[in-house]
Amino acid sequence: MRSPMWLARRRAPPPTPERAAPVVTTTNDEERRTMSRRTLIAGNWKMNGSAAAVDAFASAVAADAGSTDADLLVCVPFVYIERMARGLADTGVALGAQNLADVGEPGAYTGEVNGAMLRESGCTHVIVGHSERRAMYGETDSVVAAKLEAAVAAGLVPVVCVGETLVEREADRAEAVLSAQVDSLFEQCRPESLARMVLAYEPVWAIGTGRSASPEQAQAIHAFLRGRIAEQDATLANSMQLLYGGSVKPDNAAALFAGADVDGALVGGASLKADSFLDIARAAQ
Ligand code: PEP
């Protein structure tokens, strides 16, 4: 049932890009990183928080957001988006949702929230294809691709998550699983939409477990992902921000960020408190 609607949407004219493509003039890893990709620290509150928690977080972050050079983003439950937007007004901290409908047009989709609604509420970003949504809510690669397109059509930056399970890693299938997830985006999404996305590598075994990937594991997979994208589009591979997610904490952040292909983090538990969120951001110097 989704396919015909989705195919129709894919033929819609592309949205106006809001970010200029960076100019890349070097092949040196460190120069490339500083010239073309900013560091992004994104918080994912999942189904956590309260009005009081939003207010406490926003006032603490507003007071201290200037203590990091990294770009900051916090993705909260739908019902707290406007409250967080008010609290973070004029701080430069971006706001995101954790999901959106795979259809853009308003209509009879009970319980869904579309990209235009998120934009109107103050979001600039939205998480797409988090492993919890893939595993618990049946989001397939096709749904993820549809949501990526819906986000871009609404003027949002999709933060698209990919990652392998522990079983897949232990069977030496991590790269195959990640390749399939990334290739599906290239097969189903328009190049101009892919140019707008941020990619988050989130090994499922590291999410919420306290067991982060090692800096070496994270960098190795990020380099692999960038190489995979380069097979399709070398310029895009250079410019795309690749975030690592999975038990990032203030005490392991700096080592993870040292990887040349690690452009920031998607942070769950440690983003719920302003102190740890900002400590992670300050580790990205
Ligand atoms: C996440 O929710 O995307 C995540 C990485 O969670 P945590 O940092 O708690 O592992």
mmCIF file of C-alpha atoms and ligand atoms in Angstrom:
data_model
loop_
_atom_site.group_PDB
_atom_site.id
_atom_site.type_symbol
_atom_site.label_atom_id
_atom_site.label_comp_id
_atom_site.label_asym_id
_atom_site.label_seq_id
_atom_site.Cartn_x
_atom_site.Cartn_y
_atom_site.Cartn_z
ATOM 1 C CA MET A 1 0.000 0.000 0.000
ATOM 2 C CA ARG A 2 2.880 2.358 0.722
ATOM 3 C CA SER A 3 4.687 1.837 -2.566
ATOM 4 C CA PRO A 4 2.523 3.761 -5.049
ATOM 5 C CA MET A 5 2.221 6.770 -2.716
ATOM 6 C CA TRP A 6 5.915 6.665 -2.072
ATOM 7 C CA LEU A 7 6.831 6.446 -5.726
ATOM 8 C CA ALA A 8 4.594 9.428 -6.400
ATOM 9 C CA ARG A 9 6.284 11.404 -3.658
ATOM 10 C CA ARG A 10 9.720 10.589 -5.029
ATOM 11 C CA ARG A 11 8.844 12.347 -8.237
ATOM 12 C CA ALA A 12 8.073 15.597 -6.434
ATOM 13 C CA PRO A 13 10.459 18.484 -7.136
ATOM 14 C CA PRO A 14 13.430 18.612 -4.794
ATOM 15 C CA PRO A 15 13.295 20.962 -1.819
ATOM 16 C CA THR A 16 15.560 23.976 -1.818
ATOM 17 C CA PRO A 17 18.798 22.981 -0.089
ATOM 18 C CA GLU A 18 19.494 25.036 3.013
ATOM 19 C CA ARG A 19 23.108 23.968 3.388
ATOM 20 C CA ALA A 20 25.629 24.731 0.707
ATOM 21 C CA ALA A 21 27.778 21.784 -0.313
ATOM 22 C CA PRO A 22 31.203 22.236 1.247
ATOM 23 C CA VAL A 23 34.192 22.788 -0.978
ATOM 24 C CA VAL A 24 36.760 20.048 -0.512
ATOM 25 C CA THR A 25 40.203 20.772 -1.848
ATOM 26 C CA THR A 26 42.403 18.310 0.010
ATOM 27 C CA THR A 27 42.677 14.597 0.515
ATOM 28 C CA ASN A 28 44.409 14.954 3.882
ATOM 29 C CA ASP A 29 42.089 13.438 6.490
ATOM 30 C CA GLU A 30 42.534 16.033 9.200
ATOM 31 C CA GLU A 31 42.297 18.998 6.837
ATOM 32 C CA ARG A 32 39.289 17.486 5.120
ATOM 33 C CA ARG A 33 37.576 17.060 8.443
ATOM 34 C CA THR A 34 38.150 20.612 9.627
ATOM 35 C CA MET A 35 37.476 22.179 6.251
ATOM 36 C CA SER A 36 34.329 20.410 5.358
ATOM 37 C CA ARG A 37 32.540 18.838 8.277
ATOM 38 C CA ARG A 38 31.435 20.457 11.476
ATOM 39 C CA THR A 39 31.123 18.447 14.658
ATOM 40 C CA LEU A 40 27.558 17.711 15.701
ATOM 41 C CA ILE A 41 26.545 16.466 19.123
ATOM 42 C CA ALA A 42 22.950 15.278 18.990
ATOM 43 C CA GLY A 43 20.921 14.216 22.005
ATOM 44 C CA ASN A 44 18.179 11.616 21.728
ATOM 45 C CA TRP A 45 15.889 11.743 24.720
ATOM 46 C CA LYS A 46 13.856 8.740 23.524
ATOM 47 C CA MET A 47 10.635 8.404 25.591
ATOM 48 C CA ASN A 48 12.119 10.242 28.562
ATOM 49 C CA GLY A 49 11.645 13.631 30.099
ATOM 50 C CA SER A 50 9.026 15.837 31.667
ATOM 51 C CA ALA A 51 8.147 19.504 31.524
ATOM 52 C CA ALA A 52 10.414 20.106 34.505
ATOM 53 C CA ALA A 53 13.277 18.184 32.880
ATOM 54 C CA VAL A 54 12.905 20.192 29.682
ATOM 55 C CA ASP A 55 13.025 23.465 31.594
ATOM 56 C CA ALA A 56 16.051 22.414 33.644
ATOM 57 C CA PHE A 57 17.932 21.187 30.566
ATOM 58 C CA ALA A 58 17.107 24.256 28.497
ATOM 59 C CA SER A 59 18.150 26.764 31.122
ATOM 60 C CA ALA A 60 21.419 24.940 31.853
ATOM 61 C CA VAL A 61 22.277 24.549 28.173
ATOM 62 C CA ALA A 62 21.275 28.126 27.384
ATOM 63 C CA ALA A 63 23.687 29.329 30.060
ATOM 64 C CA ASP A 64 26.588 27.236 28.823
ATOM 65 C CA ALA A 65 26.089 26.462 25.117
ATOM 66 C CA GLY A 66 28.923 28.839 24.225
ATOM 67 C CA SER A 67 31.433 26.622 26.026
ATOM 68 C CA THR A 68 31.728 24.316 23.000
ATOM 69 C CA ASP A 69 32.517 24.846 19.341
ATOM 70 C CA ALA A 70 30.442 21.830 18.378
ATOM 71 C CA ASP A 71 26.979 22.212 16.915
ATOM 72 C CA LEU A 72 24.354 21.040 19.377
ATOM 73 C CA LEU A 73 21.053 19.338 18.668
ATOM 74 C CA VAL A 74 18.521 17.852 21.048
ATOM 75 C CA CYS A 75 15.739 15.516 19.900
ATOM 76 C CA VAL A 76 12.893 15.324 22.381
ATOM 77 C CA PRO A 77 9.470 13.643 22.453
ATOM 78 C CA PHE A 78 6.901 15.395 20.252
ATOM 79 C CA VAL A 79 4.993 16.886 23.158
ATOM 80 C CA TYR A 80 8.052 18.697 24.487
ATOM 81 C CA ILE A 81 9.296 20.172 21.216
ATOM 82 C CA GLU A 82 7.631 23.557 21.581
ATOM 83 C CA ARG A 83 8.555 23.848 25.232
ATOM 84 C CA MET A 84 12.187 23.043 24.462
ATOM 85 C CA ALA A 85 12.102 25.479 21.519
ATOM 86 C CA ARG A 86 11.043 28.268 23.865
ATOM 87 C CA GLY A 87 13.729 27.341 26.371
ATOM 88 C CA LEU A 88 16.478 27.206 23.758
ATOM 89 C CA ALA A 89 15.423 30.295 21.787
ATOM 90 C CA ASP A 90 18.436 32.347 20.640
ATOM 91 C CA THR A 91 20.964 29.799 21.925
ATOM 92 C CA GLY A 92 21.846 28.348 18.527
ATOM 93 C CA VAL A 93 21.057 24.870 19.840
ATOM 94 C CA ALA A 94 19.040 23.011 17.227
ATOM 95 C CA LEU A 95 15.913 21.057 17.958
ATOM 96 C CA GLY A 96 14.816 17.771 16.507
ATOM 97 C CA ALA A 97 12.151 15.104 16.697
ATOM 98 C CA GLN A 98 12.790 11.373 16.935
ATOM 99 C CA ASN A 99 10.420 10.232 14.219
ATOM 100 C CA LEU A 100 8.054 11.515 11.540
ATOM 101 C CA ALA A 101 5.383 10.170 9.250
ATOM 102 C CA ASP A 102 6.498 8.730 5.950
ATOM 103 C CA VAL A 103 3.800 10.754 4.246
ATOM 104 C CA GLY A 104 3.994 14.504 3.954
ATOM 105 C CA GLU A 105 0.404 15.273 3.082
ATOM 106 C CA PRO A 106 -1.931 15.800 6.053
ATOM 107 C CA GLY A 107 -4.769 13.326 6.305
ATOM 108 C CA ALA A 108 -6.213 10.282 7.995
ATOM 109 C CA TYR A 109 -3.057 8.910 9.635
ATOM 110 C CA THR A 110 -4.072 8.594 13.264
ATOM 111 C CA GLY A 111 -1.197 9.081 15.653
ATOM 112 C CA GLU A 112 1.246 10.322 13.020
ATOM 113 C CA VAL A 113 3.102 13.641 12.873
ATOM 114 C CA ASN A 114 4.384 14.950 9.571
ATOM 115 C CA GLY A 115 7.495 16.931 8.762
ATOM 116 C CA ALA A 116 5.666 20.215 8.217
ATOM 117 C CA MET A 117 4.243 19.978 11.733
ATOM 118 C CA LEU A 118 7.713 19.407 13.119
ATOM 119 C CA ARG A 119 9.067 22.411 11.249
ATOM 120 C CA GLU A 120 6.225 24.559 12.522
ATOM 121 C CA SER A 121 6.978 23.437 16.073
ATOM 122 C CA GLY A 122 10.593 24.536 15.810
ATOM 123 C CA CYS A 123 12.455 21.455 14.587
ATOM 124 C CA THR A 124 15.276 21.620 12.085
ATOM 125 C CA HIS A 125 16.243 17.948 12.382
ATOM 126 C CA VAL A 126 14.606 14.570 12.829
ATOM 127 C CA ILE A 127 16.021 11.155 13.708
ATOM 128 C CA VAL A 128 15.075 8.537 11.124
ATOM 129 C CA GLY A 129 15.434 4.780 11.347
ATOM 130 C CA HIS A 130 16.681 4.489 14.922
ATOM 131 C CA SER A 131 17.281 0.811 15.672
ATOM 132 C CA GLU A 132 14.524 0.893 18.294
ATOM 133 C CA ARG A 133 12.064 1.932 15.606
ATOM 134 C CA ARG A 134 13.419 -0.653 13.194
ATOM 135 C CA ALA A 135 13.223 -3.441 15.805
ATOM 136 C CA MET A 136 10.092 -2.507 17.750
ATOM 137 C CA TYR A 137 7.963 -0.689 15.190
ATOM 138 C CA GLY A 138 8.809 -2.647 12.072
ATOM 139 C CA GLU A 139 10.550 0.119 10.162
ATOM 140 C CA THR A 140 12.088 -1.463 7.094
ATOM 141 C CA ASP A 141 14.798 0.037 4.923
ATOM 142 C CA SER A 142 12.033 1.211 2.563
ATOM 143 C CA VAL A 143 10.174 2.982 5.339
ATOM 144 C CA VAL A 144 13.419 4.590 6.460
ATOM 145 C CA ALA A 145 14.046 5.804 2.908
ATOM 146 C CA ALA A 146 10.510 7.166 2.687
ATOM 147 C CA LYS A 147 10.956 9.006 5.974
ATOM 148 C CA LEU A 148 14.262 10.453 4.808
ATOM 149 C CA GLU A 149 12.508 11.867 1.740
ATOM 150 C CA ALA A 150 9.568 13.125 3.802
ATOM 151 C CA ALA A 151 11.950 14.890 6.170
ATOM 152 C CA VAL A 152 13.864 16.598 3.384
ATOM 153 C CA ALA A 153 10.656 17.582 1.610
ATOM 154 C CA ALA A 154 9.611 19.345 4.815
ATOM 155 C CA GLY A 155 12.944 21.168 5.074
ATOM 156 C CA LEU A 156 14.281 19.011 7.896
ATOM 157 C CA VAL A 157 17.728 17.444 8.175
ATOM 158 C CA PRO A 158 17.270 13.683 8.637
ATOM 159 C CA VAL A 159 19.687 12.017 11.049
ATOM 160 C CA VAL A 160 19.535 8.507 9.629
ATOM 161 C CA CYS A 161 20.630 5.639 11.875
ATOM 162 C CA VAL A 162 22.276 2.420 10.759
ATOM 163 C CA GLY A 163 23.825 -0.311 12.841
ATOM 164 C CA GLU A 164 24.348 -4.007 13.306
ATOM 165 C CA THR A 165 23.182 -6.256 16.133
ATOM 166 C CA LEU A 166 25.570 -8.213 18.331
ATOM 167 C CA VAL A 167 24.635 -11.453 16.582
ATOM 168 C CA GLU A 168 25.445 -9.868 13.237
ATOM 169 C CA ARG A 169 28.771 -8.498 14.478
ATOM 170 C CA GLU A 170 29.772 -11.810 16.015
ATOM 171 C CA ALA A 171 28.930 -13.546 12.755
ATOM 172 C CA ASP A 172 31.290 -11.102 11.025
ATOM 173 C CA ARG A 173 28.359 -9.596 9.157
ATOM 174 C CA ALA A 174 28.545 -5.999 10.397
ATOM 175 C CA GLU A 175 29.836 -4.587 7.120
ATOM 176 C CA ALA A 176 27.320 -6.565 5.061
ATOM 177 C CA VAL A 177 24.426 -5.344 7.224
ATOM 178 C CA LEU A 178 25.604 -1.740 7.107
ATOM 179 C CA SER A 179 26.174 -1.932 3.363
ATOM 180 C CA ALA A 180 22.627 -3.136 2.832
ATOM 181 C CA GLN A 181 21.229 -0.327 4.981
ATOM 182 C CA VAL A 182 23.273 2.358 3.218
ATOM 183 C CA ASP A 183 22.817 0.948 -0.278
ATOM 184 C CA SER A 184 19.071 0.954 0.210
ATOM 185 C CA LEU A 185 19.182 4.712 0.793
ATOM 186 C CA PHE A 186 21.077 5.196 -2.455
ATOM 187 C CA GLU A 187 18.629 2.972 -4.298
ATOM 188 C CA GLN A 188 15.505 4.653 -2.963
ATOM 189 C CA CYS A 189 16.375 8.279 -2.277
ATOM 190 C CA ARG A 190 17.227 11.172 -4.527
ATOM 191 C CA PRO A 191 20.840 12.392 -4.528
ATOM 192 C CA GLU A 192 19.758 15.859 -3.429
ATOM 193 C CA SER A 193 17.999 14.324 -0.428
ATOM 194 C CA LEU A 194 21.021 12.255 0.515
ATOM 195 C CA ALA A 195 23.079 15.454 0.377
ATOM 196 C CA ARG A 196 20.973 16.819 3.238
ATOM 197 C CA MET A 197 21.258 13.879 5.628
ATOM 198 C CA VAL A 198 23.479 13.127 8.578
ATOM 199 C CA LEU A 199 24.384 9.453 9.036
ATOM 200 C CA ALA A 200 24.609 7.963 12.526
ATOM 201 C CA TYR A 201 26.411 4.664 13.051
ATOM 202 C CA GLU A 202 24.780 3.096 16.075
ATOM 203 C CA PRO A 203 25.803 -0.484 16.778
ATOM 204 C CA VAL A 204 22.698 -1.951 18.383
ATOM 205 C CA TRP A 205 24.797 -3.806 20.956
ATOM 206 C CA ALA A 206 26.184 -0.494 22.220
ATOM 207 C CA ILE A 207 22.910 1.388 22.624
ATOM 208 C CA GLY A 208 21.898 1.807 26.228
ATOM 209 C CA THR A 209 24.196 -1.013 27.322
ATOM 210 C CA GLY A 210 27.101 0.975 28.724
ATOM 211 C CA ARG A 211 29.288 -0.960 26.294
ATOM 212 C CA SER A 212 30.474 1.541 23.716
ATOM 213 C CA ALA A 213 32.317 0.559 20.579
ATOM 214 C CA SER A 214 36.020 1.128 21.070
ATOM 215 C CA PRO A 215 37.443 4.191 19.312
ATOM 216 C CA GLU A 216 39.168 1.819 16.880
ATOM 217 C CA GLN A 217 35.957 -0.073 16.135
ATOM 218 C CA ALA A 218 34.038 3.166 15.636
ATOM 219 C CA GLN A 219 36.660 4.701 13.343
ATOM 220 C CA ALA A 220 36.981 1.483 11.336
ATOM 221 C CA ILE A 221 33.257 1.341 10.662
ATOM 222 C CA HIS A 222 33.024 5.058 9.938
ATOM 223 C CA ALA A 223 35.844 4.742 7.411
ATOM 224 C CA PHE A 224 34.064 1.749 5.910
ATOM 225 C CA LEU A 225 30.788 3.681 5.664
ATOM 226 C CA ARG A 226 32.485 6.678 4.113
ATOM 227 C CA GLY A 227 34.148 4.387 1.606
ATOM 228 C CA ARG A 228 30.850 2.729 0.792
ATOM 229 C CA ILE A 229 29.247 6.112 0.185
ATOM 230 C CA ALA A 230 32.256 7.179 -1.909
ATOM 231 C CA GLU A 231 31.565 4.271 -4.247
ATOM 232 C CA GLN A 232 28.339 6.108 -5.099
ATOM 233 C CA ASP A 233 29.424 9.721 -4.707
ATOM 234 C CA ALA A 234 32.891 10.777 -3.570
ATOM 235 C CA THR A 235 31.937 14.390 -2.907
ATOM 236 C CA LEU A 236 29.013 13.352 -0.777
ATOM 237 C CA ALA A 237 31.206 10.910 1.121
ATOM 238 C CA ASN A 238 33.575 13.753 1.953
ATOM 239 C CA SER A 239 30.911 16.124 3.144
ATOM 240 C CA MET A 240 28.521 13.812 4.983
ATOM 241 C CA GLN A 241 28.634 14.074 8.775
ATOM 242 C CA LEU A 242 29.005 10.625 10.336
ATOM 243 C CA LEU A 243 27.994 10.449 13.989
ATOM 244 C CA TYR A 244 28.787 7.608 16.343
ATOM 245 C CA GLY A 245 26.068 6.524 18.779
ATOM 246 C CA GLY A 246 26.069 3.912 21.510
ATOM 247 C CA SER A 247 26.881 4.550 25.171
ATOM 248 C CA VAL A 248 28.781 7.781 24.526
ATOM 249 C CA LYS A 249 29.635 9.361 27.874
ATOM 250 C CA PRO A 250 31.824 12.268 28.968
ATOM 251 C CA ASP A 251 34.655 9.868 29.797
ATOM 252 C CA ASN A 252 34.819 8.071 26.440
ATOM 253 C CA ALA A 253 33.793 10.903 24.112
ATOM 254 C CA ALA A 254 37.199 12.439 23.403
ATOM 255 C CA ALA A 255 38.712 9.104 22.388
ATOM 256 C CA LEU A 256 35.783 8.346 20.096
ATOM 257 C CA PHE A 257 35.960 11.809 18.511
ATOM 258 C CA ALA A 258 39.648 11.332 17.741
ATOM 259 C CA GLY A 259 38.682 9.126 14.803
ATOM 260 C CA ALA A 260 39.191 11.065 11.569
ATOM 261 C CA ASP A 261 35.823 9.921 10.243
ATOM 262 C CA VAL A 262 33.878 10.475 13.461
ATOM 263 C CA ASP A 263 32.139 13.844 13.157
ATOM 264 C CA GLY A 264 30.258 13.815 16.416
ATOM 265 C CA ALA A 265 27.833 11.708 18.371
ATOM 266 C CA LEU A 266 24.243 10.700 18.777
ATOM 267 C CA VAL A 267 23.831 10.486 22.531
ATOM 268 C CA GLY A 268 20.976 8.802 24.362
ATOM 269 C CA GLY A 269 21.131 8.478 28.139
ATOM 270 C CA ALA A 270 23.901 11.012 28.658
ATOM 271 C CA SER A 271 21.922 13.697 26.821
ATOM 272 C CA LEU A 272 19.190 13.800 29.430
ATOM 273 C CA LYS A 273 21.261 15.971 31.732
ATOM 274 C CA ALA A 274 22.751 19.215 30.484
ATOM 275 C CA ASP A 275 26.017 18.654 32.336
ATOM 276 C CA SER A 276 26.888 15.357 30.692
ATOM 277 C CA PHE A 277 25.572 16.486 27.302
ATOM 278 C CA LEU A 278 27.780 19.588 27.396
ATOM 279 C CA ASP A 279 30.754 17.649 28.738
ATOM 280 C CA ILE A 280 30.500 15.365 25.717
ATOM 281 C CA ALA A 281 30.274 18.380 23.418
ATOM 282 C CA ARG A 282 33.308 19.977 25.049
ATOM 283 C CA ALA A 283 35.248 16.756 24.483
ATOM 284 C CA ALA A 284 34.900 17.379 20.760
ATOM 285 C CA GLN A 285 37.594 20.034 20.440
HETATM 286 C C1 PEP B 1 20.608 6.330 21.250
HETATM 287 O O1 PEP B 1 19.559 6.391 21.835
HETATM 288 O O2 PEP B 1 20.648 6.586 20.051
HETATM 289 C C2 PEP B 1 21.803 5.990 22.012
HETATM 290 C C3 PEP B 1 22.958 5.956 21.394
HETATM 291 O O3 PEP B 1 21.639 5.727 23.336
HETATM 292 P P1 PEP B 1 22.788 5.605 24.469
HETATM 293 O O4 PEP B 1 23.716 6.779 24.267
HETATM 294 O O5 PEP B 1 22.057 5.670 25.753
HETATM 295 O O6 PEP B 1 23.494 4.323 24.230
#
